[in-house]
């Protein structure tokens, strides 16, 4: 009974880390993956300056009190959509100075308490429209030193930035890299008129679905209509021919 009442002991500190509860420092250890045996009472986890390239599904052990996670200065190229499950109390996430090119909204859905996100110095060209809206508590966002592609695809990000200027740090460092004529042009300097052509020509996936439905339907309908009108004309000429024959002496 006493064993059942006592809480289970926390895992020992990984051999490659230094632990001083509630902090675990695993930085600069040449790690290629997240150590699993981090104490469960850890609130701050440093994993910077390692060689981690991928965060797979459930990359982290259960850490119900984790508030700060730093993965800066690694070689991260991919984060699985289920990599951050179980980190619902996380408030600050540093992913700066990595090789990230794509991020999906599903990746950040578990982070319902995240207030600060650092994505600076990666290889991001754009962000998916729903990514930032998946972080309801976000208060500070860092996006500097990324090769932003300033075409119509950047419109959702520009809209979010325009409506959340107070949340964006280092605004002056958000610069276009592509196309060449806009190289080093500040994203925050764009106005509504800059995207007028995008608004006039861009089509949503729903529009394409409607076109795919209407196209074949209108084609089939035109065939039936032409067949029906042709049948009426043939019937009309047949009736006229028969009435003409009856009138002959």
mmCIF file of C-alpha atoms in Angstrom, residues 30-242:
data_model
loop_
_atom_site.group_PDB
_atom_site.id
_atom_site.type_symbol
_atom_site.label_atom_id
_atom_site.label_comp_id
_atom_site.label_asym_id
_atom_site.label_seq_id
_atom_site.Cartn_x
_atom_site.Cartn_y
_atom_site.Cartn_z
ATOM 1 C CA UNK A 30 27.195 15.697 -29.813
ATOM 2 C CA UNK A 31 23.699 14.208 -29.489
ATOM 3 C CA UNK A 32 21.951 12.889 -32.596
ATOM 4 C CA UNK A 33 18.570 12.365 -30.933
ATOM 5 C CA UNK A 34 16.647 13.546 -27.906
ATOM 6 C CA UNK A 35 17.622 11.598 -24.768
ATOM 7 C CA UNK A 36 14.618 9.740 -23.444
ATOM 8 C CA UNK A 37 15.538 9.472 -19.757
ATOM 9 C CA UNK A 38 15.097 13.154 -18.916
ATOM 10 C CA UNK A 39 13.665 13.627 -15.389
ATOM 11 C CA UNK A 40 9.903 14.113 -15.510
ATOM 12 C CA UNK A 41 10.064 17.196 -13.280
ATOM 13 C CA UNK A 42 12.178 19.093 -15.828
ATOM 14 C CA UNK A 43 10.851 22.549 -16.697
ATOM 15 C CA UNK A 44 13.795 23.739 -18.836
ATOM 16 C CA UNK A 45 15.505 21.508 -21.404
ATOM 17 C CA UNK A 46 18.571 22.693 -23.321
ATOM 18 C CA UNK A 47 19.418 20.676 -26.442
ATOM 19 C CA UNK A 48 21.260 23.314 -28.441
ATOM 20 C CA UNK A 49 24.514 22.863 -30.362
ATOM 21 C CA UNK A 50 24.025 19.165 -31.114
ATOM 22 C CA UNK A 51 23.632 17.129 -34.323
ATOM 23 C CA UNK A 52 19.895 16.325 -34.183
ATOM 24 C CA UNK A 53 18.511 16.160 -37.742
ATOM 25 C CA UNK A 54 15.008 14.708 -37.315
ATOM 26 C CA UNK A 55 12.322 14.799 -34.639
ATOM 27 C CA UNK A 56 10.228 11.677 -35.161
ATOM 28 C CA UNK A 57 6.853 10.784 -33.609
ATOM 29 C CA UNK A 58 6.858 11.351 -29.844
ATOM 30 C CA UNK A 59 10.490 12.384 -29.726
ATOM 31 C CA UNK A 60 10.177 13.535 -26.113
ATOM 32 C CA UNK A 61 9.462 11.587 -22.937
ATOM 33 C CA UNK A 62 6.471 12.643 -20.803
ATOM 34 C CA UNK A 63 7.419 16.049 -19.415
ATOM 35 C CA UNK A 64 4.225 17.485 -17.905
ATOM 36 C CA UNK A 65 5.998 20.541 -16.456
ATOM 37 C CA UNK A 66 8.244 21.530 -19.362
ATOM 38 C CA UNK A 67 8.111 25.279 -19.978
ATOM 39 C CA UNK A 68 11.186 25.997 -22.119
ATOM 40 C CA UNK A 69 12.705 23.853 -24.876
ATOM 41 C CA UNK A 70 15.736 24.925 -26.897
ATOM 42 C CA UNK A 71 16.846 23.058 -30.027
ATOM 43 C CA UNK A 72 18.855 25.945 -31.444
ATOM 44 C CA UNK A 73 22.000 25.321 -33.487
ATOM 45 C CA UNK A 74 21.253 21.739 -34.483
ATOM 46 C CA UNK A 75 20.817 20.274 -37.957
ATOM 47 C CA UNK A 76 17.053 19.884 -37.886
ATOM 48 C CA UNK A 77 15.585 19.253 -41.322
ATOM 49 C CA UNK A 78 12.281 17.592 -40.454
ATOM 50 C CA UNK A 79 9.809 17.694 -37.580
ATOM 51 C CA UNK A 80 7.144 14.978 -37.639
ATOM 52 C CA UNK A 81 3.561 16.224 -37.066
ATOM 53 C CA UNK A 82 3.439 14.101 -33.867
ATOM 54 C CA UNK A 83 6.924 14.956 -32.610
ATOM 55 C CA UNK A 84 5.801 17.407 -29.912
ATOM 56 C CA UNK A 85 2.944 15.412 -28.417
ATOM 57 C CA UNK A 86 2.830 15.611 -24.628
ATOM 58 C CA UNK A 87 4.341 19.107 -24.419
ATOM 59 C CA UNK A 88 1.093 20.972 -23.821
ATOM 60 C CA UNK A 89 2.584 23.139 -21.051
ATOM 61 C CA UNK A 90 5.475 24.389 -23.201
ATOM 62 C CA UNK A 91 5.649 28.179 -23.265
ATOM 63 C CA UNK A 92 8.875 28.872 -25.177
ATOM 64 C CA UNK A 93 10.321 26.940 -28.129
ATOM 65 C CA UNK A 94 13.599 27.826 -29.841
ATOM 66 C CA UNK A 95 14.164 26.191 -33.242
ATOM 67 C CA UNK A 96 16.545 28.820 -34.573
ATOM 68 C CA UNK A 97 19.720 28.118 -36.553
ATOM 69 C CA UNK A 98 18.574 24.877 -38.150
ATOM 70 C CA UNK A 99 17.831 23.621 -41.676
ATOM 71 C CA UNK A 100 14.024 23.641 -41.580
ATOM 72 C CA UNK A 101 12.319 24.260 -44.930
ATOM 73 C CA UNK A 102 8.731 23.112 -44.237
ATOM 74 C CA UNK A 103 6.521 23.245 -41.158
ATOM 75 C CA UNK A 104 2.964 21.943 -40.940
ATOM 76 C CA UNK A 105 0.160 23.240 -38.687
ATOM 77 C CA UNK A 106 -0.275 19.758 -37.179
ATOM 78 C CA UNK A 107 3.223 19.993 -35.688
ATOM 79 C CA UNK A 108 2.249 22.830 -33.350
ATOM 80 C CA UNK A 109 -1.299 21.775 -32.457
ATOM 81 C CA UNK A 110 -0.210 20.116 -29.166
ATOM 82 C CA UNK A 111 1.474 23.365 -28.014
ATOM 83 C CA UNK A 112 -1.657 25.061 -26.719
ATOM 84 C CA UNK A 113 0.300 27.160 -24.187
ATOM 85 C CA UNK A 114 3.171 28.285 -26.423
ATOM 86 C CA UNK A 115 3.865 32.015 -26.061
ATOM 87 C CA UNK A 116 7.275 32.422 -27.761
ATOM 88 C CA UNK A 117 8.425 30.722 -30.971
ATOM 89 C CA UNK A 118 11.835 31.308 -32.542
ATOM 90 C CA UNK A 119 12.182 30.139 -36.161
ATOM 91 C CA UNK A 120 15.005 32.474 -37.071
ATOM 92 C CA UNK A 121 17.964 31.457 -39.240
ATOM 93 C CA UNK A 122 16.382 28.478 -40.971
ATOM 94 C CA UNK A 123 15.620 27.814 -44.646
ATOM 95 C CA UNK A 124 11.943 28.725 -44.630
ATOM 96 C CA UNK A 125 10.560 30.231 -47.815
ATOM 97 C CA UNK A 126 6.934 30.395 -46.673
ATOM 98 C CA UNK A 127 4.627 29.259 -43.889
ATOM 99 C CA UNK A 128 1.406 27.338 -44.378
ATOM 100 C CA UNK A 129 -1.666 29.533 -43.690
ATOM 101 C CA UNK A 130 -2.926 27.520 -40.709
ATOM 102 C CA UNK A 131 0.401 27.177 -38.908
ATOM 103 C CA UNK A 132 0.308 30.348 -36.846
ATOM 104 C CA UNK A 133 -3.416 30.119 -36.145
ATOM 105 C CA UNK A 134 -2.679 26.757 -34.464
ATOM 106 C CA UNK A 135 -0.943 28.691 -31.663
ATOM 107 C CA UNK A 136 -3.705 30.600 -29.821
ATOM 108 C CA UNK A 137 -1.427 31.861 -27.005
ATOM 109 C CA UNK A 138 1.448 33.050 -29.205
ATOM 110 C CA UNK A 139 2.806 36.411 -28.081
ATOM 111 C CA UNK A 140 6.287 36.588 -29.638
ATOM 112 C CA UNK A 141 7.423 35.282 -33.029
ATOM 113 C CA UNK A 142 10.918 35.472 -34.532
ATOM 114 C CA UNK A 143 11.309 34.795 -38.268
ATOM 115 C CA UNK A 144 14.461 36.710 -39.199
ATOM 116 C CA UNK A 145 17.202 35.410 -41.500
ATOM 117 C CA UNK A 146 15.074 33.084 -43.607
ATOM 118 C CA UNK A 147 15.060 33.066 -47.440
ATOM 119 C CA UNK A 148 11.454 34.230 -47.838
ATOM 120 C CA UNK A 149 9.907 33.759 -51.278
ATOM 121 C CA UNK A 150 7.931 36.949 -51.893
ATOM 122 C CA UNK A 151 5.380 35.707 -54.414
ATOM 123 C CA UNK A 152 1.625 35.288 -54.034
ATOM 124 C CA UNK A 153 2.283 32.283 -51.777
ATOM 125 C CA UNK A 154 3.523 34.588 -49.029
ATOM 126 C CA UNK A 155 0.194 36.444 -48.848
ATOM 127 C CA UNK A 156 -1.196 34.415 -45.858
ATOM 128 C CA UNK A 157 1.976 35.087 -43.854
ATOM 129 C CA UNK A 158 1.931 38.789 -44.753
ATOM 130 C CA UNK A 159 -1.703 39.048 -43.634
ATOM 131 C CA UNK A 160 -0.897 37.461 -40.265
ATOM 132 C CA UNK A 161 2.123 39.710 -39.802
ATOM 133 C CA UNK A 162 0.080 42.796 -40.695
ATOM 134 C CA UNK A 163 -2.588 41.979 -38.104
ATOM 135 C CA UNK A 164 -0.101 40.904 -35.404
ATOM 136 C CA UNK A 165 2.700 43.452 -35.678
ATOM 137 C CA UNK A 166 3.059 43.639 -31.911
ATOM 138 C CA UNK A 167 3.891 39.920 -31.791
ATOM 139 C CA UNK A 168 6.650 40.047 -34.415
ATOM 140 C CA UNK A 169 10.163 40.691 -33.181
ATOM 141 C CA UNK A 170 13.018 41.862 -35.401
ATOM 142 C CA UNK A 171 10.579 43.076 -38.078
ATOM 143 C CA UNK A 172 13.318 44.831 -40.020
ATOM 144 C CA UNK A 173 15.119 41.505 -40.559
ATOM 145 C CA UNK A 174 12.217 39.852 -42.388
ATOM 146 C CA UNK A 175 13.604 40.228 -45.899
ATOM 147 C CA UNK A 176 12.687 38.736 -49.277
ATOM 148 C CA UNK A 177 15.215 36.494 -50.999
ATOM 149 C CA UNK A 178 13.195 35.611 -54.117
ATOM 150 C CA UNK A 179 12.445 36.966 -56.725
ATOM 151 C CA UNK A 180 15.728 38.677 -57.488
ATOM 152 C CA UNK A 181 14.196 42.124 -57.995
ATOM 153 C CA UNK A 182 12.838 41.998 -54.434
ATOM 154 C CA UNK A 183 15.992 40.630 -52.828
ATOM 155 C CA UNK A 184 16.445 42.107 -49.318
ATOM 156 C CA UNK A 185 13.127 43.965 -49.576
ATOM 157 C CA UNK A 186 11.360 44.110 -46.159
ATOM 158 C CA UNK A 187 8.203 41.989 -46.049
ATOM 159 C CA UNK A 188 6.578 44.402 -43.617
ATOM 160 C CA UNK A 189 6.946 47.202 -46.204
ATOM 161 C CA UNK A 190 4.395 45.587 -48.525
ATOM 162 C CA UNK A 191 0.913 47.076 -48.722
ATOM 163 C CA UNK A 192 -2.494 45.865 -49.882
ATOM 164 C CA UNK A 193 -1.785 47.090 -53.416
ATOM 165 C CA UNK A 194 1.262 44.803 -53.606
ATOM 166 C CA UNK A 195 -0.994 41.736 -53.590
ATOM 167 C CA UNK A 196 -3.848 43.099 -55.739
ATOM 168 C CA UNK A 197 -2.888 40.891 -58.656
ATOM 169 C CA UNK A 198 -2.759 37.839 -56.373
ATOM 170 C CA UNK A 199 -6.260 38.534 -55.096
ATOM 171 C CA UNK A 200 -7.579 38.900 -58.643
ATOM 172 C CA UNK A 201 -5.981 35.774 -60.043
ATOM 173 C CA UNK A 202 -5.635 33.381 -57.134
ATOM 174 C CA UNK A 203 -8.089 30.492 -56.973
ATOM 175 C CA UNK A 204 -8.831 28.400 -53.931
ATOM 176 C CA UNK A 205 -9.022 24.576 -54.030
ATOM 177 C CA UNK A 206 -12.810 24.883 -53.796
ATOM 178 C CA UNK A 207 -12.831 26.793 -57.074
ATOM 179 C CA UNK A 208 -10.904 24.039 -58.823
ATOM 180 C CA UNK A 209 -13.319 21.412 -57.477
ATOM 181 C CA UNK A 210 -16.273 23.418 -58.763
ATOM 182 C CA UNK A 211 -14.643 23.732 -62.190
ATOM 183 C CA UNK A 212 -14.002 19.990 -62.314
ATOM 184 C CA UNK A 213 -17.656 19.322 -61.529
ATOM 185 C CA UNK A 214 -19.184 21.972 -63.788
ATOM 186 C CA UNK A 215 -16.959 21.198 -66.784
ATOM 187 C CA UNK A 216 -18.032 17.575 -67.452
ATOM 188 C CA UNK A 217 -21.624 18.329 -66.360
ATOM 189 C CA UNK A 218 -21.991 21.219 -68.795
ATOM 190 C CA UNK A 219 -20.438 19.100 -71.574
ATOM 191 C CA UNK A 220 -22.909 16.240 -71.017
ATOM 192 C CA UNK A 221 -25.799 18.683 -70.663
ATOM 193 C CA UNK A 222 -24.913 20.330 -73.980
ATOM 194 C CA UNK A 223 -24.917 16.919 -75.703
ATOM 195 C CA UNK A 224 -28.384 16.102 -74.342
ATOM 196 C CA UNK A 225 -29.661 19.562 -75.279
ATOM 197 C CA UNK A 226 -28.359 19.285 -78.847
ATOM 198 C CA UNK A 227 -29.825 15.779 -79.169
ATOM 199 C CA UNK A 228 -33.173 16.984 -77.869
ATOM 200 C CA UNK A 229 -33.274 19.986 -80.208
ATOM 201 C CA UNK A 230 -32.229 17.818 -83.154
ATOM 202 C CA UNK A 231 -35.006 15.329 -82.368
ATOM 203 C CA UNK A 232 -37.559 18.150 -82.249
ATOM 204 C CA UNK A 233 -36.453 19.450 -85.639
ATOM 205 C CA UNK A 234 -36.563 15.967 -87.185
ATOM 206 C CA UNK A 235 -40.014 15.356 -85.692
ATOM 207 C CA UNK A 236 -41.234 18.737 -86.936
ATOM 208 C CA UNK A 237 -40.051 18.031 -90.500
ATOM 209 C CA UNK A 238 -41.582 14.550 -90.357
ATOM 210 C CA UNK A 239 -44.970 15.963 -89.323
ATOM 211 C CA UNK A 240 -44.845 18.582 -92.071
ATOM 212 C CA UNK A 241 -43.973 15.942 -94.684
ATOM 213 C CA UNK A 242 -46.884 13.736 -93.596
#
